[in-house]
Amino acid sequence: MEYWNSTLGSGFILMGILNDSLSPELICATITVLYMLALTSNGLLLLAITMDARLHVPMYLLLGQLSLMDLLFTSVVTPKAFMDFLLRENTISFGGCALQMFLALTLGGAEDLLLAFMAYDRYVAICHPLNYMVLMRPRVCWLMVATSWILASFSAIVYTVYTMHYPFCKAREISHLLCEIPPLLKLACADTSRYELMVYVMGVTFLIPPLVAILASYTLILLTVLHMPSSEGRQKALVTCSSHLTVVGMFYGAATFMYVLPSSLHSPKQDNIISVFYTIVTPALNPFIYSLRNKEVMGALRRTLGKYMLWTHS
């Protein structure tokens, strides 16, 4: 099989979900609406958390970081896919592919770790409320945030450099929405079995411990909630935790499918659907599941927008 020059001057062709669909215009319109929804909802949530002093507490600091990650994650993928469809130009340079992979892995990995820290935050708030401001003091919260970003970035750069060092074959078509490890390895003109095993092991290592921590936290929360004397407090805690677990299920389900299941169980169509789910659908839904139904957040948003309206009319 012939090789092509995998340098910064070479490129790939992204054959995403829009190219394989029977009704690409409808899917493109749906993706555009979801992207605008993700930008608006996450942007408003970040605005409210940043501007309103009442939300400067650990839970909302972590929620703000989740919104930032979702906002960036969906922006790494969606505008490129949208413009490719409109311009009928599906190419991405070698450097662009590497950058997209690095950013997607960083943001996905950071969210993976952040969700575990958010579960711990809820565990402390419900199971140890008297010690909450000690155990979740600002320094600890920022350490959690920094740990999420740094570990994810380090992991992403190792994966990206090692994946992109392979020689790739002349068939440059990536049957996927974005540059990710599993579909890209299918183009490699070298034995990637050991690396695929490493990706699997590291995927399990990166995903399972945070997931176990999340499940343990919510199990302890549930046991505490069931012994609460107040039915109102019990209901509030259950609603909060159920919304968190919904996000966890969506994120970890998609990530497990892409990076833990063996490559023999993958198909381009399934991978494309899963990638749309965690890069476009989940970022659009997360603010509604987590915060925009929350009275504190909505009150803060009304106050922030009210101040802005007063300022513009003054």
GROMACS .gro file of C-alpha atoms in nm:
model
  314
    1MET     CA    1   0.000   0.000   0.000
    2GLU     CA    2   0.128   0.350  -0.089
    3TYR     CA    3   0.206   0.609   0.173
    4TRP     CA    4   0.128   0.976   0.160
    5ASN     CA    5   0.346   1.245   0.312
    6SER     CA    6   0.203   1.301   0.663
    7THR     CA    7   0.354   1.645   0.715
    8LEU     CA    8   0.205   1.982   0.803
    9GLY     CA    9   0.138   2.038   0.434
   10SER     CA   10  -0.075   1.727   0.399
   11GLY     CA   11  -0.432   1.686   0.505
   12PHE     CA   12  -0.725   1.456   0.579
   13ILE     CA   13  -1.083   1.447   0.458
   14LEU     CA   14  -1.344   1.441   0.735
   15MET     CA   15  -1.640   1.230   0.622
   16GLY     CA   16  -1.873   1.318   0.910
   17ILE     CA   17  -2.239   1.254   0.976
   18LEU     CA   18  -2.351   1.522   0.729
   19ASN     CA   19  -2.186   1.344   0.436
   20ASP     CA   20  -2.335   1.003   0.514
   21SER     CA   21  -2.687   1.121   0.595
   22LEU     CA   22  -2.992   1.079   0.371
   23SER     CA   23  -3.116   1.427   0.473
   24PRO     CA   24  -2.801   1.633   0.542
   25GLU     CA   25  -2.986   1.968   0.529
   26LEU     CA   26  -3.218   1.866   0.814
   27ILE     CA   27  -2.930   1.734   1.026
   28CYS     CA   28  -2.725   2.047   0.954
   29ALA     CA   29  -3.015   2.269   1.065
   30THR     CA   30  -3.061   2.059   1.382
   31ILE     CA   31  -2.691   2.074   1.465
   32THR     CA   32  -2.689   2.451   1.407
   33VAL     CA   33  -2.985   2.500   1.644
   34LEU     CA   34  -2.820   2.281   1.910
   35TYR     CA   35  -2.492   2.470   1.873
   36MET     CA   36  -2.663   2.809   1.913
   37LEU     CA   37  -2.849   2.670   2.213
   38ALA     CA   38  -2.520   2.549   2.365
   39LEU     CA   39  -2.355   2.888   2.308
   40THR     CA   40  -2.648   3.082   2.454
   41SER     CA   41  -2.725   2.863   2.755
   42ASN     CA   42  -2.361   2.808   2.860
   43GLY     CA   43  -2.277   3.173   2.793
   44LEU     CA   44  -2.567   3.296   3.008
   45LEU     CA   45  -2.477   3.055   3.285
   46LEU     CA   46  -2.114   3.172   3.283
   47LEU     CA   47  -2.231   3.534   3.285
   48ALA     CA   48  -2.459   3.480   3.584
   49ILE     CA   49  -2.195   3.289   3.784
   50THR     CA   50  -1.924   3.547   3.707
   51MET     CA   51  -2.129   3.861   3.770
   52ASP     CA   52  -2.347   3.764   4.069
   53ALA     CA   53  -2.160   3.751   4.402
   54ARG     CA   54  -2.427   3.521   4.550
   55LEU     CA   55  -2.314   3.245   4.317
   56HIS     CA   56  -1.947   3.273   4.416
   57VAL     CA   57  -1.967   2.945   4.606
   58PRO     CA   58  -1.794   2.609   4.533
   59MET     CA   59  -2.085   2.440   4.356
   60TYR     CA   60  -2.129   2.724   4.107
   61LEU     CA   61  -1.755   2.767   4.056
   62LEU     CA   62  -1.741   2.404   3.939
   63LEU     CA   63  -2.058   2.447   3.732
   64GLY     CA   64  -1.903   2.751   3.565
   65GLN     CA   65  -1.600   2.543   3.468
   66LEU     CA   66  -1.829   2.273   3.326
   67SER     CA   67  -2.006   2.535   3.114
   68LEU     CA   68  -1.673   2.671   2.993
   69MET     CA   69  -1.557   2.320   2.896
   70ASP     CA   70  -1.884   2.248   2.714
   71LEU     CA   71  -1.871   2.582   2.533
   72LEU     CA   72  -1.517   2.518   2.411
   73PHE     CA   73  -1.576   2.149   2.334
   74THR     CA   74  -1.868   2.209   2.103
   75SER     CA   75  -1.686   2.504   1.939
   76VAL     CA   76  -1.388   2.282   1.854
   77VAL     CA   77  -1.611   2.063   1.636
   78THR     CA   78  -1.939   2.224   1.528
   79PRO     CA   79  -1.832   2.540   1.334
   80LYS     CA   80  -1.582   2.337   1.130
   81ALA     CA   81  -1.844   2.072   1.043
   82PHE     CA   82  -2.100   2.343   0.956
   83MET     CA   83  -1.865   2.540   0.729
   84ASP     CA   84  -1.743   2.219   0.561
   85PHE     CA   85  -2.102   2.132   0.473
   86LEU     CA   86  -2.184   2.480   0.339
   87LEU     CA   87  -1.863   2.513   0.136
   88ARG     CA   88  -1.852   2.145   0.034
   89GLU     CA   89  -1.493   2.147   0.160
   90ASN     CA   90  -1.418   1.862   0.400
   91THR     CA   91  -1.042   1.882   0.423
   92ILE     CA   92  -0.846   1.944   0.741
   93SER     CA   93  -0.470   1.994   0.749
   94PHE     CA   94  -0.238   1.758   0.934
   95GLY     CA   95  -0.167   2.031   1.192
   96GLY     CA   96  -0.535   2.121   1.216
   97CYS     CA   97  -0.625   1.757   1.276
   98ALA     CA   98  -0.362   1.729   1.551
   99LEU     CA   99  -0.486   2.051   1.715
  100GLN     CA  100  -0.850   1.941   1.701
  101MET     CA  101  -0.759   1.605   1.855
  102PHE     CA  102  -0.557   1.770   2.133
  103LEU     CA  103  -0.834   2.017   2.220
  104ALA     CA  104  -1.109   1.753   2.213
  105LEU     CA  105  -0.908   1.515   2.433
  106THR     CA  106  -0.817   1.795   2.675
  107LEU     CA  107  -1.174   1.918   2.713
  108GLY     CA  108  -1.321   1.568   2.732
  109GLY     CA  109  -1.062   1.455   2.987
  110ALA     CA  110  -1.103   1.771   3.198
  111GLU     CA  111  -1.482   1.723   3.205
  112ASP     CA  112  -1.434   1.359   3.305
  113LEU     CA  113  -1.234   1.463   3.613
  114LEU     CA  114  -1.449   1.767   3.690
  115LEU     CA  115  -1.766   1.557   3.709
  116ALA     CA  116  -1.601   1.347   3.980
  117PHE     CA  117  -1.506   1.661   4.176
  118MET     CA  118  -1.862   1.790   4.139
  119ALA     CA  119  -1.996   1.464   4.283
  120TYR     CA  120  -1.758   1.503   4.580
  121ASP     CA  121  -1.884   1.861   4.625
  122ARG     CA  122  -2.245   1.736   4.648
  123TYR     CA  123  -2.139   1.457   4.885
  124VAL     CA  124  -1.975   1.705   5.124
  125ALA     CA  125  -2.269   1.950   5.098
  126ILE     CA  126  -2.531   1.686   5.183
  127CYS     CA  127  -2.344   1.441   5.407
  128HIS     CA  128  -2.114   1.688   5.592
  129PRO     CA  129  -2.291   2.027   5.570
  130LEU     CA  130  -2.125   2.169   5.885
  131ASN     CA  131  -1.779   2.112   5.739
  132TYR     CA  132  -1.868   2.219   5.385
  133MET     CA  133  -1.693   2.559   5.382
  134VAL     CA  134  -1.379   2.400   5.530
  135LEU     CA  135  -1.360   2.096   5.303
  136MET     CA  136  -1.462   2.298   4.994
  137ARG     CA  137  -1.279   2.624   5.068
  138PRO     CA  138  -1.176   2.831   4.760
  139ARG     CA  139  -0.819   2.701   4.755
  140VAL     CA  140  -0.945   2.340   4.738
  141CYS     CA  141  -1.193   2.427   4.461
  142TRP     CA  142  -0.929   2.594   4.246
  143LEU     CA  143  -0.696   2.300   4.306
  144MET     CA  144  -0.971   2.069   4.173
  145VAL     CA  145  -1.015   2.289   3.866
  146ALA     CA  146  -0.640   2.310   3.800
  147THR     CA  147  -0.598   1.934   3.845
  148SER     CA  148  -0.872   1.869   3.587
  149TRP     CA  149  -0.714   2.096   3.325
  150ILE     CA  150  -0.350   1.997   3.384
  151LEU     CA  151  -0.397   1.619   3.393
  152ALA     CA  152  -0.625   1.628   3.089
  153SER     CA  153  -0.383   1.849   2.892
  154PHE     CA  154  -0.086   1.626   2.972
  155SER     CA  155  -0.276   1.312   2.873
  156ALA     CA  156  -0.405   1.477   2.554
  157ILE     CA  157  -0.064   1.591   2.433
  158VAL     CA  158   0.084   1.242   2.484
  159TYR     CA  159  -0.204   1.079   2.294
  160THR     CA  160  -0.194   1.336   2.014
  161VAL     CA  161   0.182   1.321   1.954
  162TYR     CA  162   0.187   0.941   1.957
  163THR     CA  163  -0.119   0.905   1.731
  164MET     CA  164   0.006   1.156   1.476
  165HIS     CA  165   0.356   1.001   1.454
  166TYR     CA  166   0.220   0.704   1.254
  167PRO     CA  167   0.257   0.696   0.874
  168PHE     CA  168  -0.084   0.722   0.711
  169CYS     CA  169  -0.207   0.560   0.390
  170LYS     CA  170  -0.319   0.734   0.074
  171ALA     CA  171  -0.686   0.683   0.158
  172ARG     CA  172  -0.704   1.003   0.365
  173GLU     CA  173  -1.076   0.985   0.445
  174ILE     CA  174  -1.159   0.986   0.817
  175SER     CA  175  -1.508   0.839   0.855
  176HIS     CA  176  -1.585   1.060   1.151
  177LEU     CA  177  -1.711   1.404   1.256
  178LEU     CA  178  -1.373   1.508   1.402
  179CYS     CA  179  -1.014   1.390   1.437
  180GLU     CA  180  -1.022   1.127   1.711
  181ILE     CA  181  -0.793   0.836   1.790
  182PRO     CA  182  -1.007   0.531   1.690
  183PRO     CA  183  -1.101   0.642   1.334
  184LEU     CA  184  -0.758   0.791   1.268
  185LEU     CA  185  -0.576   0.470   1.360
  186LYS     CA  186  -0.770   0.291   1.086
  187LEU     CA  187  -0.570   0.494   0.833
  188ALA     CA  188  -0.231   0.405   0.979
  189CYS     CA  189   0.004   0.199   0.761
  190ALA     CA  190   0.166   0.031   1.060
  191ASP     CA  191   0.077  -0.217   1.329
  192THR     CA  192  -0.123  -0.020   1.589
  193SER     CA  193  -0.241  -0.314   1.800
  194ARG     CA  194  -0.011  -0.233   2.094
  195TYR     CA  195  -0.108   0.131   2.088
  196GLU     CA  196  -0.478   0.042   2.067
  197LEU     CA  197  -0.429  -0.175   2.376
  198MET     CA  198  -0.260   0.119   2.550
  199VAL     CA  199  -0.550   0.349   2.451
  200TYR     CA  200  -0.791   0.093   2.596
  201VAL     CA  201  -0.594   0.058   2.922
  202MET     CA  202  -0.553   0.434   2.960
  203GLY     CA  203  -0.919   0.488   2.872
  204VAL     CA  204  -1.023   0.249   3.148
  205THR     CA  205  -0.773   0.411   3.387
  206PHE     CA  206  -0.897   0.762   3.307
  207LEU     CA  207  -1.268   0.683   3.306
  208ILE     CA  208  -1.330   0.413   3.566
  209PRO     CA  209  -1.178   0.570   3.885
  210PRO     CA  210  -1.375   0.897   3.845
  211LEU     CA  211  -1.689   0.698   3.764
  212VAL     CA  212  -1.641   0.479   4.074
  213ALA     CA  213  -1.588   0.795   4.284
  214ILE     CA  214  -1.909   0.944   4.141
  215LEU     CA  215  -2.115   0.630   4.208
  216ALA     CA  216  -1.972   0.600   4.561
  217SER     CA  217  -2.049   0.967   4.634
  218TYR     CA  218  -2.409   0.941   4.515
  219THR     CA  219  -2.463   0.611   4.698
  220LEU     CA  220  -2.358   0.779   5.024
  221ILE     CA  221  -2.572   1.081   4.936
  222LEU     CA  222  -2.876   0.859   4.877
  223LEU     CA  223  -2.828   0.683   5.209
  224THR     CA  224  -2.806   1.020   5.385
  225VAL     CA  225  -3.108   1.162   5.200
  226LEU     CA  226  -3.327   0.866   5.294
  227HIS     CA  227  -3.267   0.947   5.662
  228MET     CA  228  -3.351   1.317   5.629
  229PRO     CA  229  -3.642   1.422   5.852
  230SER     CA  230  -3.756   1.698   5.616
  231SER     CA  231  -3.944   1.581   5.307
  232GLU     CA  232  -3.871   1.915   5.134
  233GLY     CA  233  -3.495   1.879   5.195
  234ARG     CA  234  -3.512   1.518   5.080
  235GLN     CA  235  -3.689   1.614   4.757
  236LYS     CA  236  -3.447   1.901   4.684
  237ALA     CA  237  -3.144   1.675   4.734
  238LEU     CA  238  -3.290   1.400   4.515
  239VAL     CA  239  -3.375   1.642   4.233
  240THR     CA  240  -3.022   1.789   4.240
  241CYS     CA  241  -2.854   1.449   4.243
  242SER     CA  242  -3.077   1.300   3.973
  243SER     CA  243  -2.990   1.589   3.737
  244HIS     CA  244  -2.620   1.539   3.807
  245LEU     CA  245  -2.645   1.166   3.743
  246THR     CA  246  -2.824   1.230   3.412
  247VAL     CA  247  -2.525   1.432   3.290
  248VAL     CA  248  -2.283   1.167   3.422
  249GLY     CA  249  -2.471   0.891   3.240
  250MET     CA  250  -2.470   1.077   2.907
  251PHE     CA  251  -2.102   1.171   2.926
  252TYR     CA  252  -1.958   0.843   3.053
  253GLY     CA  253  -2.180   0.631   2.830
  254ALA     CA  254  -2.050   0.807   2.517
  255ALA     CA  255  -1.687   0.813   2.637
  256THR     CA  256  -1.697   0.443   2.728
  257PHE     CA  257  -1.834   0.355   2.385
  258MET     CA  258  -1.557   0.547   2.205
  259TYR     CA  259  -1.252   0.461   2.418
  260VAL     CA  260  -1.324   0.142   2.613
  261LEU     CA  261  -1.518  -0.083   2.377
  262PRO     CA  262  -1.297  -0.287   2.139
  263SER     CA  263  -1.254  -0.147   1.787
  264SER     CA  264  -1.426  -0.456   1.644
  265LEU     CA  265  -1.753  -0.332   1.797
  266HIS     CA  266  -1.726   0.011   1.630
  267SER     CA  267  -1.882   0.116   1.302
  268PRO     CA  268  -1.841   0.459   1.137
  269LYS     CA  269  -2.214   0.532   1.156
  270GLN     CA  270  -2.237   0.449   1.529
  271ASP     CA  271  -1.920   0.644   1.605
  272ASN     CA  272  -2.058   0.949   1.424
  273ILE     CA  273  -2.384   0.939   1.619
  274ILE     CA  274  -2.199   0.902   1.950
  275SER     CA  275  -1.961   1.187   1.861
  276VAL     CA  276  -2.254   1.416   1.780
  277PHE     CA  277  -2.408   1.323   2.113
  278TYR     CA  278  -2.110   1.419   2.331
  279THR     CA  279  -1.976   1.711   2.127
  280ILE     CA  280  -2.306   1.885   2.039
  281VAL     CA  281  -2.612   1.743   2.219
  282THR     CA  282  -2.468   1.711   2.571
  283PRO     CA  283  -2.316   2.065   2.581
  284ALA     CA  284  -2.655   2.205   2.476
  285LEU     CA  285  -2.846   2.011   2.742
  286ASN     CA  286  -2.607   2.036   3.039
  287PRO     CA  287  -2.702   2.393   3.144
  288PHE     CA  288  -3.072   2.302   3.148
  289ILE     CA  289  -3.016   1.978   3.338
  290TYR     CA  290  -2.782   2.134   3.593
  291SER     CA  291  -2.862   2.496   3.648
  292LEU     CA  292  -3.117   2.683   3.438
  293ARG     CA  293  -3.401   2.513   3.629
  294ASN     CA  294  -3.236   2.631   3.952
  295LYS     CA  295  -3.412   2.927   4.122
  296GLU     CA  296  -3.082   3.072   4.247
  297VAL     CA  297  -2.931   3.070   3.898
  298MET     CA  298  -3.243   3.213   3.732
  299GLY     CA  299  -3.262   3.486   3.995
  300ALA     CA  300  -2.895   3.572   3.939
  301LEU     CA  301  -2.948   3.576   3.563
  302ARG     CA  302  -3.248   3.811   3.594
  303ARG     CA  303  -3.047   4.045   3.821
  304THR     CA  304  -2.747   4.043   3.585
  305LEU     CA  305  -2.956   4.106   3.272
  306GLY     CA  306  -3.158   4.369   3.460
  307LYS     CA  307  -2.840   4.559   3.550
  308TYR     CA  308  -2.725   4.537   3.188
  309MET     CA  309  -3.058   4.675   3.060
  310LEU     CA  310  -3.041   4.962   3.309
  311TRP     CA  311  -2.682   5.037   3.207
  312THR     CA  312  -2.765   5.041   2.833
  313HIS     CA  313  -3.062   5.276   2.888
  314SER     CA  314  -2.875   5.515   3.117
   0.00000   0.00000   0.00000
